[in-house]
Coordinates of C-alpha atoms and ligand atoms in Angstrom, one line a residue:
M1 CA 9.3 7.1 24.7
N2 CA 8.4 3.5 26.3
H3 CA 5.7 1.4 25.5
L4 CA 4.3 3.8 23.9
S5 CA 2.1 2.9 20.6
R6 CA 1.7 5.4 18.0
V7 CA -1.1 5.2 15.3
G8 CA -0.6 6.1 11.3
I9 CA -2.8 6.4 8.2
G10 CA -2.2 6.5 5.3
Y11 CA -4.2 6.9 1.1
D12 CA -3.2 6.4 -1.6
V13 CA -5.4 6.5 -5.0
H14 CA -3.5 5.6 -8.4
R15 CA -5.5 5.8 -12.2
L16 CA -6.2 2.6 -14.1
A17 CA -4.4 2.4 -17.8
E18 CA -4.0 0.1 -20.7
N19 CA -0.8 -1.7 -21.4
R20 CA 0.0 -2.0 -16.9
K21 CA 0.9 -4.7 -14.6
L22 CA -1.8 -4.7 -12.3
V23 CA 0.3 -4.8 -8.3
L24 CA -1.6 -4.9 -5.2
G25 CA -0.3 -5.1 -1.9
G26 CA 3.2 -7.6 -4.0
V27 CA 0.9 -9.6 -6.3
E28 CA 0.3 -9.7 -9.7
I29 CA -3.2 -9.5 -10.6
P30 CA -4.7 -11.0 -13.7
F31 CA -6.7 -7.7 -15.2
D32 CA -7.2 -5.9 -18.9
K33 CA -5.7 -2.8 -17.2
G34 CA -3.1 -2.1 -14.7
L35 CA -2.4 1.5 -12.0
L36 CA -0.1 4.6 -14.0
G37 CA 2.5 5.9 -12.4
H38 CA 6.3 5.8 -11.8
S39 CA 7.5 2.7 -9.3
D40 CA 5.0 -0.5 -10.2
S41 CA 1.9 1.8 -8.9
D42 CA 0.7 -0.4 -6.2
V43 CA -1.3 2.0 -4.7
L44 CA -2.3 -0.2 -1.5
T45 CA 0.9 -0.8 -0.6
H46 CA 1.9 2.6 -1.3
A47 CA -0.9 2.8 1.4
V48 CA 0.4 1.1 3.5
C49 CA 4.0 2.6 4.0
D50 CA 2.2 6.1 4.6
A51 CA 0.3 5.3 7.4
L52 CA 3.8 3.5 8.3
L53 CA 5.8 6.6 8.1
G54 CA 2.2 8.6 9.4
A55 CA 2.9 6.6 12.7
A56 CA 6.9 7.9 13.2
A57 CA 5.7 11.4 11.5
L58 CA 8.1 10.7 9.4
G59 CA 7.1 12.6 6.5
D60 CA 5.1 10.5 3.6
I61 CA 6.3 8.4 0.9
G62 CA 6.5 11.0 -1.9
R63 CA 9.7 12.5 0.5
H64 CA 11.6 9.4 1.1
F65 CA 10.7 7.9 -2.6
P66 CA 10.2 11.1 -5.7
D67 CA 9.5 10.4 -8.4
T68 CA 11.7 12.9 -10.2
D69 CA 14.5 10.1 -8.8
E70 CA 15.2 8.0 -12.4
T71 CA 16.4 5.7 -10.1
L72 CA 13.4 4.3 -9.1
E73 CA 11.4 3.8 -12.2
G74 CA 9.4 0.8 -12.1
V75 CA 10.5 -0.6 -8.2
S76 CA 8.9 -2.7 -7.2
S77 CA 6.5 -0.8 -3.9
L78 CA 7.6 -4.1 -1.8
D79 CA 11.2 -2.8 -1.7
M80 CA 10.2 0.9 -0.5
L81 CA 8.2 -0.7 2.1
S82 CA 11.2 -2.8 2.9
H83 CA 13.0 0.5 3.8
I84 CA 10.4 1.6 5.4
V85 CA 10.5 -1.0 7.5
G86 CA 14.0 -0.4 8.4
L87 CA 14.0 3.3 9.5
L88 CA 11.4 2.4 11.3
A89 CA 13.4 -0.5 13.0
E90 CA 16.0 1.9 13.0
R91 CA 14.6 4.1 15.6
G92 CA 12.9 0.7 18.1
Y93 CA 9.4 0.8 15.8
S94 CA 7.9 -1.8 15.2
V95 CA 4.4 -2.9 14.2
I96 CA 1.5 -3.9 16.2
N97 CA -1.0 -4.5 12.9
I98 CA -1.8 -3.1 9.9
D99 CA -5.1 -2.9 8.5
A100 CA -6.4 -1.9 4.6
V101 CA -9.0 -1.4 2.4
V102 CA -8.9 -1.2 -1.2
I103 CA -11.2 0.1 -3.2
A104 CA -12.1 -1.2 -6.5
E105 CA -14.9 -1.7 -9.1
R106 CA -13.0 -4.3 -10.9
P107 CA -11.4 -7.3 -10.6
K108 CA -12.4 -8.9 -7.4
L109 CA -9.8 -8.8 -5.0
S110 CA -11.7 -11.4 -2.4
P111 CA -9.7 -13.9 -4.7
H112 CA -6.4 -12.4 -4.2
I113 CA -6.5 -11.2 -0.6
N114 CA -4.3 -13.8 1.4
A115 CA -1.2 -13.7 -1.2
M116 CA -1.4 -9.6 -0.6
R117 CA -1.4 -10.1 3.8
G118 CA 1.3 -13.1 2.9
R119 CA 3.1 -10.5 1.0
L120 CA 2.9 -7.6 2.9
A121 CA 3.2 -9.4 6.4
E122 CA 6.5 -10.8 4.8
V123 CA 8.1 -7.6 4.4
L124 CA 7.0 -6.4 7.3
G125 CA 8.1 -8.8 9.0
V126 CA 5.1 -10.3 11.0
D127 CA 2.6 -12.7 11.4
V128 CA 0.3 -12.6 9.1
E129 CA -2.8 -12.6 10.7
L130 CA -1.1 -8.7 11.7
V131 CA -2.4 -7.7 8.7
S132 CA -5.8 -7.8 7.3
I133 CA -6.8 -6.3 3.9
K134 CA -10.1 -5.5 3.3
A135 CA -11.9 -5.5 -0.9
K136 CA -14.6 -3.1 -1.2
T137 CA -16.2 -1.6 -4.6
N138 CA -17.3 2.3 -4.7
E139 CA -21.0 1.7 -6.3
G140 CA -20.5 2.5 -9.0
L141 CA -19.8 6.3 -7.8
D142 CA -16.9 8.4 -8.3
S143 CA -13.7 7.6 -10.8
V144 CA -13.5 4.3 -8.5
G145 CA -16.9 3.4 -9.0
R146 CA -16.3 4.0 -13.2
R147 CA -13.0 2.2 -13.2
R148 CA -10.9 4.6 -14.5
A149 CA -8.9 4.3 -10.6
I150 CA -8.7 2.1 -7.5
A151 CA -8.3 3.5 -4.3
A152 CA -6.4 2.1 -0.8
H153 CA -6.5 3.5 3.0
A154 CA -4.4 2.2 6.0
I155 CA -3.8 2.5 9.3
A156 CA -0.5 0.8 11.0
L157 CA 0.0 1.0 14.6
L158 CA 3.3 1.0 15.8
A159 CA 4.7 0.5 19.0
A160 CA 8.2 3.2 19.5
H161 CA 10.1 0.9 22.2
Ligands
MG1 MG1 1.0 5.6 -5.0

């Protein structure tokens, strides 16, 4: 396994709900709703976690962090990401780059993109230039477009040493 590169894909969606903080890419974003779920429901970080696990063929985030595990209630998704980075390092993988898309009708995410890139890059242990995040709306279509949910897609490229 000499200097192979391995690619992985991740996807996640969470419902928007009242009385929840909105956390995306480890950054708390001012908004009147947040994402519903077991952890902090950081849909972007979850998609990145699944892309990394996928690239290493290590299953998915639900296998590593089951939603039946009460110790994970409200846990920061950055802690999950950090754990996964450790699993990759143990197996000799390093991150080449990440690209991600967050799909949200509201709030406007562009002012927060660089902060999210910085947070994820810090946990991944890579230069911020290696972490790309893009924001899209769903043009009013579907549940995301009707502001009932936020979705994210991510792709990760790893080097295997
Ligand atoms: Mg999730």
